[in-house]
Coordinates of C-alpha atoms in Angstrom, one line a residue:
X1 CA -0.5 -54.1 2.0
X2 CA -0.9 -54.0 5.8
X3 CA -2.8 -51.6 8.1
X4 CA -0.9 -49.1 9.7
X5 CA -1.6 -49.9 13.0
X6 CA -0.9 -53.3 12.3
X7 CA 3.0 -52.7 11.3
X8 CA 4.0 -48.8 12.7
X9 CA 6.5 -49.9 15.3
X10 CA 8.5 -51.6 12.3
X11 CA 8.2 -48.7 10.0
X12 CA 9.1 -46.3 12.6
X13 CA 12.5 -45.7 12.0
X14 CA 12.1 -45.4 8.3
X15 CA 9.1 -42.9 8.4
X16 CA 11.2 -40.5 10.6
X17 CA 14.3 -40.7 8.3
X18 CA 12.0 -40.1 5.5
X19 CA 10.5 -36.8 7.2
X20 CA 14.0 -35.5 7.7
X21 CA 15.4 -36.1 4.4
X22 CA 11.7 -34.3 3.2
X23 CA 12.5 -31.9 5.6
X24 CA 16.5 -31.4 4.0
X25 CA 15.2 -31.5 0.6
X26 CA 12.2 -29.7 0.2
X27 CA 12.0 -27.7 3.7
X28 CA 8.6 -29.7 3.8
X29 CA 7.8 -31.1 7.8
X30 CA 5.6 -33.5 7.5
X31 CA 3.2 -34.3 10.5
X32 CA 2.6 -38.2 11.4
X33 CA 1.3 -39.7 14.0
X34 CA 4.2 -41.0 15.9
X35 CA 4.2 -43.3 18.6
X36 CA 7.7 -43.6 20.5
X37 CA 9.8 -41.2 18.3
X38 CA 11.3 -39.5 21.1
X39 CA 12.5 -42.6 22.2
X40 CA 14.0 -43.7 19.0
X41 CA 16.3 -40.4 18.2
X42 CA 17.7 -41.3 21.6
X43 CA 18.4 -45.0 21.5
X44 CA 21.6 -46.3 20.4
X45 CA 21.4 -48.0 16.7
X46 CA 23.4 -50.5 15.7
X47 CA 25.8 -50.5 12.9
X48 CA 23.7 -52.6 11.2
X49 CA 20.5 -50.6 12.0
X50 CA 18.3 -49.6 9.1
X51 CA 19.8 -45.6 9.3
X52 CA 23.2 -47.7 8.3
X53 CA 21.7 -48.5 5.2
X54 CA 19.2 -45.5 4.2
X55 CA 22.5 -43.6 4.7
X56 CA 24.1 -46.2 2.5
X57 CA 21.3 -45.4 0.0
X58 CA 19.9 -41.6 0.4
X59 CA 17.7 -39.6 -1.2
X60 CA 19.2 -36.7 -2.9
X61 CA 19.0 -33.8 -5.4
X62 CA 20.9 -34.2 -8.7
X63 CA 21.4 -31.2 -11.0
X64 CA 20.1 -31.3 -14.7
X65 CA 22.1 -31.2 -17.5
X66 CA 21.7 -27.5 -18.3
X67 CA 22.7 -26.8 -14.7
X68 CA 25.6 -28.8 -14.2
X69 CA 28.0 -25.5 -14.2
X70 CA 26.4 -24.1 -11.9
X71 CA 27.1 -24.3 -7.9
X72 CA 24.9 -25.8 -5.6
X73 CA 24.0 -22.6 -3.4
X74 CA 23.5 -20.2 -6.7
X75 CA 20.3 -18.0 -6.4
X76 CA 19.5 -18.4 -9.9
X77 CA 18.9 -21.9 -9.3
X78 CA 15.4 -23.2 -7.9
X79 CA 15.0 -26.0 -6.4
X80 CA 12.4 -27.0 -8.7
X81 CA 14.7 -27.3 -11.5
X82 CA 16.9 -30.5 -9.7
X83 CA 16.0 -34.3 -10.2
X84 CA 15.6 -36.0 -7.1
X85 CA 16.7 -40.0 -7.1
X86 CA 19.0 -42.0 -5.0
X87 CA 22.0 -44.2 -5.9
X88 CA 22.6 -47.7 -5.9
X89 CA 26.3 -49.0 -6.0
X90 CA 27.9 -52.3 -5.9
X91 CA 29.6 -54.4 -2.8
X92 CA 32.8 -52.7 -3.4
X93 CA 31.4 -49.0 -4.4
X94 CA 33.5 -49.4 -7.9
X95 CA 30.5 -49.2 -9.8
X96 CA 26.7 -47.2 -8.9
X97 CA 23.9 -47.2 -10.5
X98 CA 22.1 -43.7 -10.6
X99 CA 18.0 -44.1 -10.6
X100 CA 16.7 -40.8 -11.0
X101 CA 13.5 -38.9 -11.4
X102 CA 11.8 -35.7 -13.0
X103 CA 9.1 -36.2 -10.0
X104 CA 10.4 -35.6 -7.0
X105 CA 6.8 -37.3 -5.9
X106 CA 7.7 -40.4 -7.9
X107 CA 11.5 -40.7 -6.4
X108 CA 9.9 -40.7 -2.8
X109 CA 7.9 -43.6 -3.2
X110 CA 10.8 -45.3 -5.0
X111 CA 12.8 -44.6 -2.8
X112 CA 10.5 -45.3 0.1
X113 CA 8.8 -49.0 -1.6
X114 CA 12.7 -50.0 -2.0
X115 CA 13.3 -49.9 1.9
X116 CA 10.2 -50.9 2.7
X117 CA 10.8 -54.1 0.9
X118 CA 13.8 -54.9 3.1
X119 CA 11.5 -54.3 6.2
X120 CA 9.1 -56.9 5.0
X121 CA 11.8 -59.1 3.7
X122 CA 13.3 -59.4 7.5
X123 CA 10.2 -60.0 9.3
X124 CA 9.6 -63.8 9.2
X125 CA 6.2 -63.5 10.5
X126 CA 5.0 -60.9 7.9
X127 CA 2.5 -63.2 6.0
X128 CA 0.9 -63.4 9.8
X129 CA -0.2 -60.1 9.4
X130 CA -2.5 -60.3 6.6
X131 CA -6.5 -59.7 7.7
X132 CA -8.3 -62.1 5.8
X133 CA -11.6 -61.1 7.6
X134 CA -13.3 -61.2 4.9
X135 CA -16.4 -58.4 6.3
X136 CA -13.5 -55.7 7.2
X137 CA -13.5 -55.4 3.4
X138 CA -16.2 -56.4 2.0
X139 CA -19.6 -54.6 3.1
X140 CA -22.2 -56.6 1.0
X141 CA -21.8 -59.6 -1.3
X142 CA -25.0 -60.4 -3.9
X143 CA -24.2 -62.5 -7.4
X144 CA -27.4 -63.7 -9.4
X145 CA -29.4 -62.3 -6.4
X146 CA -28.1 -64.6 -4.2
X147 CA -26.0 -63.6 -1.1
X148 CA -22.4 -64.5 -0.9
X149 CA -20.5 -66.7 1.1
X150 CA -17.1 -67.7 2.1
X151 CA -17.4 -70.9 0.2
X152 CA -17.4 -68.1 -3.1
X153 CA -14.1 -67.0 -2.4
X154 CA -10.5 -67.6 -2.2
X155 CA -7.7 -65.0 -0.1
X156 CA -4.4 -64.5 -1.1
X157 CA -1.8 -61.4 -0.3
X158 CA -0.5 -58.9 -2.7
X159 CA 2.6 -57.3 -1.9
X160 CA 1.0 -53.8 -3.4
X161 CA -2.7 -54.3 -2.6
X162 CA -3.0 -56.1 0.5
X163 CA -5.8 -58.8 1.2
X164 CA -7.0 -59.3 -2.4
X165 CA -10.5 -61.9 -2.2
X166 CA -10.6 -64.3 -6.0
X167 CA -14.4 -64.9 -6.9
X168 CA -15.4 -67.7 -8.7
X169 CA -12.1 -69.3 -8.5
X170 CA -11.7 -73.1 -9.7
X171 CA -11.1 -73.9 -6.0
X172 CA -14.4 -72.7 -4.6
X173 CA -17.8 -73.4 -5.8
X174 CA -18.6 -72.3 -9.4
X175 CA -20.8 -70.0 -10.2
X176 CA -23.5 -70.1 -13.0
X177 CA -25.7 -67.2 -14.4
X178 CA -28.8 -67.5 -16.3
X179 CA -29.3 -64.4 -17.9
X180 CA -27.1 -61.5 -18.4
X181 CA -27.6 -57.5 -16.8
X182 CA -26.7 -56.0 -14.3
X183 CA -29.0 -58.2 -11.6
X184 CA -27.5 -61.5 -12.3
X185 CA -24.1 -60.4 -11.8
X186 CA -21.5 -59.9 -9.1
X187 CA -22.2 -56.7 -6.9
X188 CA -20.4 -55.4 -4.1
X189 CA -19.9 -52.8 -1.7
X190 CA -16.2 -52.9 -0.3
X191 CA -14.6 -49.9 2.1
X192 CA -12.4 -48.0 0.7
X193 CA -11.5 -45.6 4.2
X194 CA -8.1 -44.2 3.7
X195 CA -7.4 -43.4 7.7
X196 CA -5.1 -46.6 8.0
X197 CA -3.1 -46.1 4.7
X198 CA 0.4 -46.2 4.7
X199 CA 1.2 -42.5 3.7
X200 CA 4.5 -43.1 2.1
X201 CA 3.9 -45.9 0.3
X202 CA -0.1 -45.3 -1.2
X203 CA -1.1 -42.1 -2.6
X204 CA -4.2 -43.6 -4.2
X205 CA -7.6 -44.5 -2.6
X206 CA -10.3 -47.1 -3.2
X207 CA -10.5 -50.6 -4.7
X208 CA -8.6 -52.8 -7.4
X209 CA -10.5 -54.6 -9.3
X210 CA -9.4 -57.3 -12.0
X211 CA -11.2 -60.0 -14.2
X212 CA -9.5 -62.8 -15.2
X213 CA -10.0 -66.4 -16.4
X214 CA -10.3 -69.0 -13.7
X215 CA -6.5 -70.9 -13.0
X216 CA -4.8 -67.4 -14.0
X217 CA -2.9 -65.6 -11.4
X218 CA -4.3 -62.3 -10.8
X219 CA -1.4 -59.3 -12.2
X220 CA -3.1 -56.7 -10.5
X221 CA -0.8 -53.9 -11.1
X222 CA -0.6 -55.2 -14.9
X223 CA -4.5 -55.7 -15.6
X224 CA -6.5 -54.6 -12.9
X225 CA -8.5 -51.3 -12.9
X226 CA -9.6 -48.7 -10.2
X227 CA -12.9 -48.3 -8.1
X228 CA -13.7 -44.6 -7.0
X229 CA -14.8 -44.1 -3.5
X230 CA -18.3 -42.9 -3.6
X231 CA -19.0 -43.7 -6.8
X232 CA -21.1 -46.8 -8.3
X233 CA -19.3 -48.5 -10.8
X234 CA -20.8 -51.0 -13.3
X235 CA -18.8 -53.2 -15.5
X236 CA -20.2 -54.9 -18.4
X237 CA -18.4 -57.8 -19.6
X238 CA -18.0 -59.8 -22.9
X239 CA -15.7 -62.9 -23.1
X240 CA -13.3 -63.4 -25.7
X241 CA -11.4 -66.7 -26.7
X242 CA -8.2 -67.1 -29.3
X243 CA -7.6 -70.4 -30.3
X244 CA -4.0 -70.1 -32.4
X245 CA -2.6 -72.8 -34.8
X246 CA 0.3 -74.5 -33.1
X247 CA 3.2 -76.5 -35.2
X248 CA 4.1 -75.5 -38.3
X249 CA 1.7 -72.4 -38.3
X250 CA 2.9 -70.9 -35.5
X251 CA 5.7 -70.9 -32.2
X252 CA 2.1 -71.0 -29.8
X253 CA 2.7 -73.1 -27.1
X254 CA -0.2 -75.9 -25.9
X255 CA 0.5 -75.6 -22.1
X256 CA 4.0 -74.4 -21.6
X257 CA 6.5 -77.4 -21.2
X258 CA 8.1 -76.8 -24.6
X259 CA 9.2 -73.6 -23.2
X260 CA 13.1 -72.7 -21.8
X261 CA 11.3 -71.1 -18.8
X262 CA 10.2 -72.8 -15.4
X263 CA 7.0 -71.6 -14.0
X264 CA 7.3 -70.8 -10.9
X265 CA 3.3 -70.2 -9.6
X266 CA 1.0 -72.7 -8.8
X267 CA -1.3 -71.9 -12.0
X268 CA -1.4 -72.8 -15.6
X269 CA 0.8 -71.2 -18.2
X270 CA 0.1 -67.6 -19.5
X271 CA 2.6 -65.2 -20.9
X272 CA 2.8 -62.6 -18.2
X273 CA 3.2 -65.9 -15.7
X274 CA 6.6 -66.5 -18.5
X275 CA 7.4 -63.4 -18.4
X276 CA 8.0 -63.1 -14.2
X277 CA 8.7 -66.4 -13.8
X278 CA 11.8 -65.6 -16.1
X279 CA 13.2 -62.6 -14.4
X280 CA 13.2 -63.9 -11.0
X281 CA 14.9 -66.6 -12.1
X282 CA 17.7 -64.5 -14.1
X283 CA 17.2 -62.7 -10.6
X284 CA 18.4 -65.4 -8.3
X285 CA 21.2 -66.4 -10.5
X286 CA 22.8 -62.9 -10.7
X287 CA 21.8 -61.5 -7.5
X288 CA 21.9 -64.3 -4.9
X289 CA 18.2 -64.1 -3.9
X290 CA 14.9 -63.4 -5.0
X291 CA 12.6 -60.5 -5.4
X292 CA 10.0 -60.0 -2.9
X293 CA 7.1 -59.3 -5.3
X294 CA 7.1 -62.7 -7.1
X295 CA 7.2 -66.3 -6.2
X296 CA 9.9 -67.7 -4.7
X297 CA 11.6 -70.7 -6.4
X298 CA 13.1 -74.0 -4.3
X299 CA 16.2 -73.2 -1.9
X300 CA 16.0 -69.1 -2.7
X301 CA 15.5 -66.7 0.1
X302 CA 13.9 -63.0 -0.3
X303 CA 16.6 -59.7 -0.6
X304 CA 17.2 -58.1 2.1
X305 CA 20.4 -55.8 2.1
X306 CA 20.7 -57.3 5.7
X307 CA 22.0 -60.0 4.2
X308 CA 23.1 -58.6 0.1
X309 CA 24.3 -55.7 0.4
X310 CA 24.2 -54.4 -3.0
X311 CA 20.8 -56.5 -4.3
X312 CA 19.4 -53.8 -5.0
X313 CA 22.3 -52.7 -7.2
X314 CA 21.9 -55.6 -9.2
X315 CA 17.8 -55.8 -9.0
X316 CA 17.8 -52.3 -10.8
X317 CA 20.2 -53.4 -13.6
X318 CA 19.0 -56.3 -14.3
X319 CA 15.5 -54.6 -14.6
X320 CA 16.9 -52.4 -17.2
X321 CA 18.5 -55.3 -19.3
X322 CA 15.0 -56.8 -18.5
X323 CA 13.3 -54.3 -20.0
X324 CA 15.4 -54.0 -23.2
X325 CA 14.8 -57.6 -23.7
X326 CA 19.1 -58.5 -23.1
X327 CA 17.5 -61.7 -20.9
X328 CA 15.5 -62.6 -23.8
X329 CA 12.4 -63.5 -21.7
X330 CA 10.2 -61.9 -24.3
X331 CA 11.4 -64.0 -27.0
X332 CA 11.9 -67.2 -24.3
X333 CA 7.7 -66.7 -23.5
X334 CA 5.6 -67.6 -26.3
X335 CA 2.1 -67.1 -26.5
X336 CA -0.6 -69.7 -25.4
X337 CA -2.6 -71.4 -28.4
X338 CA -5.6 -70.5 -26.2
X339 CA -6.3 -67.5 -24.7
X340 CA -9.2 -66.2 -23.0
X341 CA -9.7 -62.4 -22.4
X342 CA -12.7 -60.3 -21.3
X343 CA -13.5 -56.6 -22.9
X344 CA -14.7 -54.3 -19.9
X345 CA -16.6 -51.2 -20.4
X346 CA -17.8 -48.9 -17.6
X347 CA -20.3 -46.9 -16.3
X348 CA -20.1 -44.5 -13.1
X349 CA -22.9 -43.2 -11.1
X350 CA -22.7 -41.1 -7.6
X351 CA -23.7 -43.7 -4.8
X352 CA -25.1 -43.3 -2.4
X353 CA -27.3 -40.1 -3.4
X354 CA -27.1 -37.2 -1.8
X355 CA -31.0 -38.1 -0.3
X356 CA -30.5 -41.4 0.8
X357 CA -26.7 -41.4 1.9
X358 CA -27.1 -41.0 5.6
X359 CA -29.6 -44.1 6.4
X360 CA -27.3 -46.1 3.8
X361 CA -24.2 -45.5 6.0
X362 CA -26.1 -45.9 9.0
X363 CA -27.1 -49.5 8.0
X364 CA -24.0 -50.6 7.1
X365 CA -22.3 -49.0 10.3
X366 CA -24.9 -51.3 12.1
X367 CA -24.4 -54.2 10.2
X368 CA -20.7 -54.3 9.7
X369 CA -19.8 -52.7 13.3
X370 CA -17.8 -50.5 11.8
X371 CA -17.6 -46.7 12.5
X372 CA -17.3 -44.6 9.0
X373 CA -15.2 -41.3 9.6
X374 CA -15.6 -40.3 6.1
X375 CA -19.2 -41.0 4.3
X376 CA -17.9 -40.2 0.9
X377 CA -14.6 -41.5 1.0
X378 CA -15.3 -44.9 3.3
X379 CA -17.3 -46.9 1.2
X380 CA -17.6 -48.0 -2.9
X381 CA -20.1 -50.0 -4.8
X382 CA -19.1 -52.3 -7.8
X383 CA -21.3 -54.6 -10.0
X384 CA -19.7 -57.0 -13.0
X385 CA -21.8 -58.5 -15.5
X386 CA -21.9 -60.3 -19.3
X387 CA -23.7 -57.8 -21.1
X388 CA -24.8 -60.8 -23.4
X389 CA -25.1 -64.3 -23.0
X390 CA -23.0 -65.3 -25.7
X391 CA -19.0 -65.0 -26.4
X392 CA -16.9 -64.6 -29.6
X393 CA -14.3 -67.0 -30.8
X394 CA -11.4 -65.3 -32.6
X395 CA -9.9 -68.6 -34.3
X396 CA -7.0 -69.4 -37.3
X397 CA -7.3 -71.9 -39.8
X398 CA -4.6 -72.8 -42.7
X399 CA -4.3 -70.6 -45.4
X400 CA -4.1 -73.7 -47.9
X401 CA -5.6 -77.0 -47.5
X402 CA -6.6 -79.7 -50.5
X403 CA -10.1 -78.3 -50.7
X404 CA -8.6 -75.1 -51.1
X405 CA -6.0 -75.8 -53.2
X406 CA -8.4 -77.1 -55.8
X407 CA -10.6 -74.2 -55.4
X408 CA -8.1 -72.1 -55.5
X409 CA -7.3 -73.4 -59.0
X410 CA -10.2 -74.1 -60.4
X411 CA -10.7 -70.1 -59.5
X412 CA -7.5 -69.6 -61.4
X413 CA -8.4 -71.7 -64.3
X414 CA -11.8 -70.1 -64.8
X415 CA -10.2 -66.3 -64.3
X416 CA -7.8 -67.3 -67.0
X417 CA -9.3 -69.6 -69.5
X418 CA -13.3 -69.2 -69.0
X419 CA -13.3 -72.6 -69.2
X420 CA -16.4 -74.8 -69.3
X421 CA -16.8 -78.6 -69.4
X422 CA -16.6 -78.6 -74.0
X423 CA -13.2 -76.5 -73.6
X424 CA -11.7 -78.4 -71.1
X425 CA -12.6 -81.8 -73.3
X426 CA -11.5 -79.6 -76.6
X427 CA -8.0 -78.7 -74.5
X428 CA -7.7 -81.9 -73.9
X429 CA -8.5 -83.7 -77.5
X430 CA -5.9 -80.9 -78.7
X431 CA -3.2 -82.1 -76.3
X432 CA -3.7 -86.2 -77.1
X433 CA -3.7 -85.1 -81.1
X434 CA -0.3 -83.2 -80.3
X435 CA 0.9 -86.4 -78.3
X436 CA 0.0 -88.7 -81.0
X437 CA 1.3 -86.8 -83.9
X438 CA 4.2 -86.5 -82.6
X439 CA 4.7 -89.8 -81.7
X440 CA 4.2 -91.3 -85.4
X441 CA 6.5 -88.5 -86.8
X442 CA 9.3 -90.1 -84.0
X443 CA 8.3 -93.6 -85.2
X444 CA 8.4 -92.9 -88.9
X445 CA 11.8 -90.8 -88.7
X446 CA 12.9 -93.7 -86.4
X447 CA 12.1 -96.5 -89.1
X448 CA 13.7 -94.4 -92.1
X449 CA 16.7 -94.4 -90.2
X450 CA 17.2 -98.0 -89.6
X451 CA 16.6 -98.9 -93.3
X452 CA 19.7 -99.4 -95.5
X453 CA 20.2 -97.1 -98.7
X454 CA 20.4 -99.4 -102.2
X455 CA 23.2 -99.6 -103.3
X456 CA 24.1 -97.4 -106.8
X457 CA 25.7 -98.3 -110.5
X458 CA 29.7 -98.5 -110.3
X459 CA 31.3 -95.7 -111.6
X460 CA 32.5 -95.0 -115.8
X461 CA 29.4 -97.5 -116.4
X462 CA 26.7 -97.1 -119.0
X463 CA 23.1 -97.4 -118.3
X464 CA 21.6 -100.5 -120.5
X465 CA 18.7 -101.4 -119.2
X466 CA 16.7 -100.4 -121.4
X467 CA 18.4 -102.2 -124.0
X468 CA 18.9 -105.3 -121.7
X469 CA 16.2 -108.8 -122.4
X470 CA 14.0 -109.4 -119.6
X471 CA 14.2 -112.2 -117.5
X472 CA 14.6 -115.6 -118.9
X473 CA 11.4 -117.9 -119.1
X474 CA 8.8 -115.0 -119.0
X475 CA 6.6 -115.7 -122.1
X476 CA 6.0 -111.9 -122.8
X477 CA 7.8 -111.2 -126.9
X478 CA 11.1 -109.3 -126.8
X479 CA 10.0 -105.3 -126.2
X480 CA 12.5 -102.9 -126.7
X481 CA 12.6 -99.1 -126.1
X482 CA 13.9 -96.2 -127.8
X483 CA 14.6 -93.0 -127.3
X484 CA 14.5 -90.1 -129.3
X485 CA 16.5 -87.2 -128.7
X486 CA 16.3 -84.3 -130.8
X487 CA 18.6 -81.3 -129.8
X488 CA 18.1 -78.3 -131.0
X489 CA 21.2 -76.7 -132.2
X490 CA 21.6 -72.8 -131.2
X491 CA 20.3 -70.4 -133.2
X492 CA 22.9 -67.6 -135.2
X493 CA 22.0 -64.3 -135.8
X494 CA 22.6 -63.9 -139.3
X495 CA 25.1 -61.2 -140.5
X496 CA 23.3 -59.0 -143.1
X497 CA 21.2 -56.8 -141.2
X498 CA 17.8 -57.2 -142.0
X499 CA 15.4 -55.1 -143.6
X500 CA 12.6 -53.5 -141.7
X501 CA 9.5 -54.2 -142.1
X502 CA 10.5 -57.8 -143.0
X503 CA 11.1 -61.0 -140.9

């Protein structure tokens, strides 16, 4: 984050407690160049000097759980075989948190990053120190074959990663390529020399490197990727869009106001802005201040156990509930309707070559003014590029629409029914027939009810009418009708038997 040089005197004190407690731990003296050391062990600290709170939060060696029975000083037991980690425990020491690791590397970077962010947090003047000279870091600037200028670029500090220079940002002038490859791109050639690192708090060397859409913060730690020293590396890009369906398709979000969360940097809304936005702000309402690594919201100040004793405490807790999603930030931070992404791929080449390395460094040494110590380690080479001149569009539509509908059953009806345009007309002549049958049968059992029944002869009367005169004054002669009715009475089986043969 800062050079060395540039911040030693405050880092001082912490670098020698670390060397002893390396020294307790691991019998491991560690050699740094120390300026006024000698002067420090003597000088009298205040109980409120940073050894009052390393001593409040050490680095120690915890046993594992197969060794918890056995003592301390045992000979069977290596020193290997103990985590390393260091406790954090609330204002009144009723309750700690243990945070410990397998690698003792890992727990001494921890445990070094933790104080160092108290440092930082207590010097007022520490976003003074960044070096935004734009040539101590950058050797060579070229994109579409034209050379760089400041007006290309925009600075801003990482806590992590230092002076960190946006290309192509909204702010500055944009850029336009008319071709793709690797010659209308971005190249660079950035120093990567490791003789001003901060030894306790980097163990890495070379560049970050991210690509991102334009009005996105840039995550580094999250997205960003490494550079090699002495190594050329090309990136080939191709851009990506996903348009979601918002409403009742999906719980997308058009630009972030519908959501429970405030947004607390100075760009548009993306999920990972969400996501930090909402733990800082869980962070000030639980802790009492903010975290040093993200924005700080209106009328907050930074940690510093100066001030909150037991932040830390609290920041490691929270991170855990964090983490398992108890704040509910993940659900809170809904995805954007559009999204833009770029897929990377890389190549790595050896640069410079072994042939041509030593009048390459000696031109640059000219140029820059600067004196490399270490050829192969001082300086890297980066070029990003569209591999084609095009971009894909990833988009949703509805499932079901009227258009579809409709096809979708007229696929139906034709899977089932092989229907052409006669059947369809036959379907339908059979269904008016079946309406209009039915409808006269209702009518005609309908009438035939309504209609009264005649009325019959009275009882223990005769029928005469056939023996009755017609009507008076018809001129037709008197006609009368009889009828015969013969019955037949039954047949007796006579009693003398009778004679075969005969009837």
């Amino acid at each position: 984050p800062y050079r060395y040089s540039a911040i030693r005197k405050k880092l001082d004190e912490l670098d020698q407690i670390t060397h002893q407690t390396l020294l307790d731990l691991y019998d491991y003296n560690m050699s740094l160049a120390r300026s006024d050391w000698s002067t420090l062990s003597t000088r009298k600290r205040s109980s409120r000097s940073l050894l009052h709170h390393v001593q409040r939060h050490p680095l120690r060696r915890q046993k594992r759980d197969n060794l918890v029975n056995l003592p301390e000083n045992s000979p069977s037991v290596d020193k290997n075989d103990w985590k390393i980690g260091f406790v954090l425990c609330s204002e009144n020491n009723k309750d700690c948190f243990h945070q410990a690791y397998s690698s003792g590397v890992d727990a001494v970077r921890e445990w070094y990053s933790f104080h160092y962010i108290n440092i930082l947090a207590q010097m007022p003047d520490a976003k003074a120190l960044d070096e935004s000279d734009f040539e101590n870091f950058i050797y060579a600037c070229r994109f579409n074959e034209a050379t760089c200028d400041k007006a290309n670029y925009t600075h801003f500090h990482h806590p992590l990663y230092g002076n960190c220079y946006t290309f192509n940002d909204n702010s500055s002038s944009l850029w336009t390529s008319s071709l793709p490859g690797i010659n209308n791109g971005l190249s660079l050639v950035v120093r990567t020399e490791q003789n001003d690192f901060i030894p306790l708090l980097s163990t890495v060397t070379g560049a970050r490197v991210m690509v991102h859409d334009q009005n996105e913060p840039a995550f580094m730690d999250d997205g960003g990727f490494n550079v090699r020293p002495g190594i050329e590396t090309s990136i080939s890009m191709r851009k990506e869009m996903t348009v979601r369906l918002g409403g009742s398709y999906s719980d997308c979000t058009e630009d972030g106001r519908d959501v429970p969360v405030q947004n607390l940097y100075s760009s548009r809304y993306t999920e990972q802005v969400c996501i930090r936005s909402c733990f800082q702000v869980n962070m000030v309402e639980r802790c009492g201040c903010a975290y040093y690594f993200y924005p700080l919201p209106a009328g907050a100040e930074y940690c510093d156990y100066t001030k909150h004793v037991a932040w830390g405490y609290c920041y490691y807790k929270l991170l855990a509930e964090f983490k398992a999603d108890v704040l509910g930030c993940f659900h809170k931070c809904r995805k954007p309707c559009k999204m833009t992404e770029y897929q990377l791929s890389a190549g790595y080449s050896r640069w410079p070559s072994a042939v041509s390395e030593d009048w390459v460094f000696y031109m640059l040494s000219q140029q820059n003014k600067y004196n490399i110590t270490s050829k192969r380690n001082g300086v890297a080479k980066v070029n990003i590029f569209f591999e084609e001149w095009n971009y894909k569009t990833n988009g949703e539509s509805p499932a079901f629409t009227v258009v579809t509908l409709l096809s979708q059953l007229g696929n139906q009806w034709s899977l089932w029914f092989g229907s052409s345009v006669l059947s369809v007309m036959e379907l339908a002549e059979l269904i008016l027939d079946f309406i209009a049958i039915t409808f006269i049968l209702a009518l005609r059992w309908f009438h035939s009810r309504q209609q009264p029944s005649p009325p019959g002869p009275p009882p223990n009367s005769h029928d005469n009418t056939a023996f009755q005169d017609e009507a008076p004054g018809l001129s037709a002669p008197h006609r009368f009708t009889v009828e015969a009715v013969v019955t037949m009475l039954p047949s007796y089986n006579s009693l003398e038997p009778r004679e075969v043969g005969h009837e």
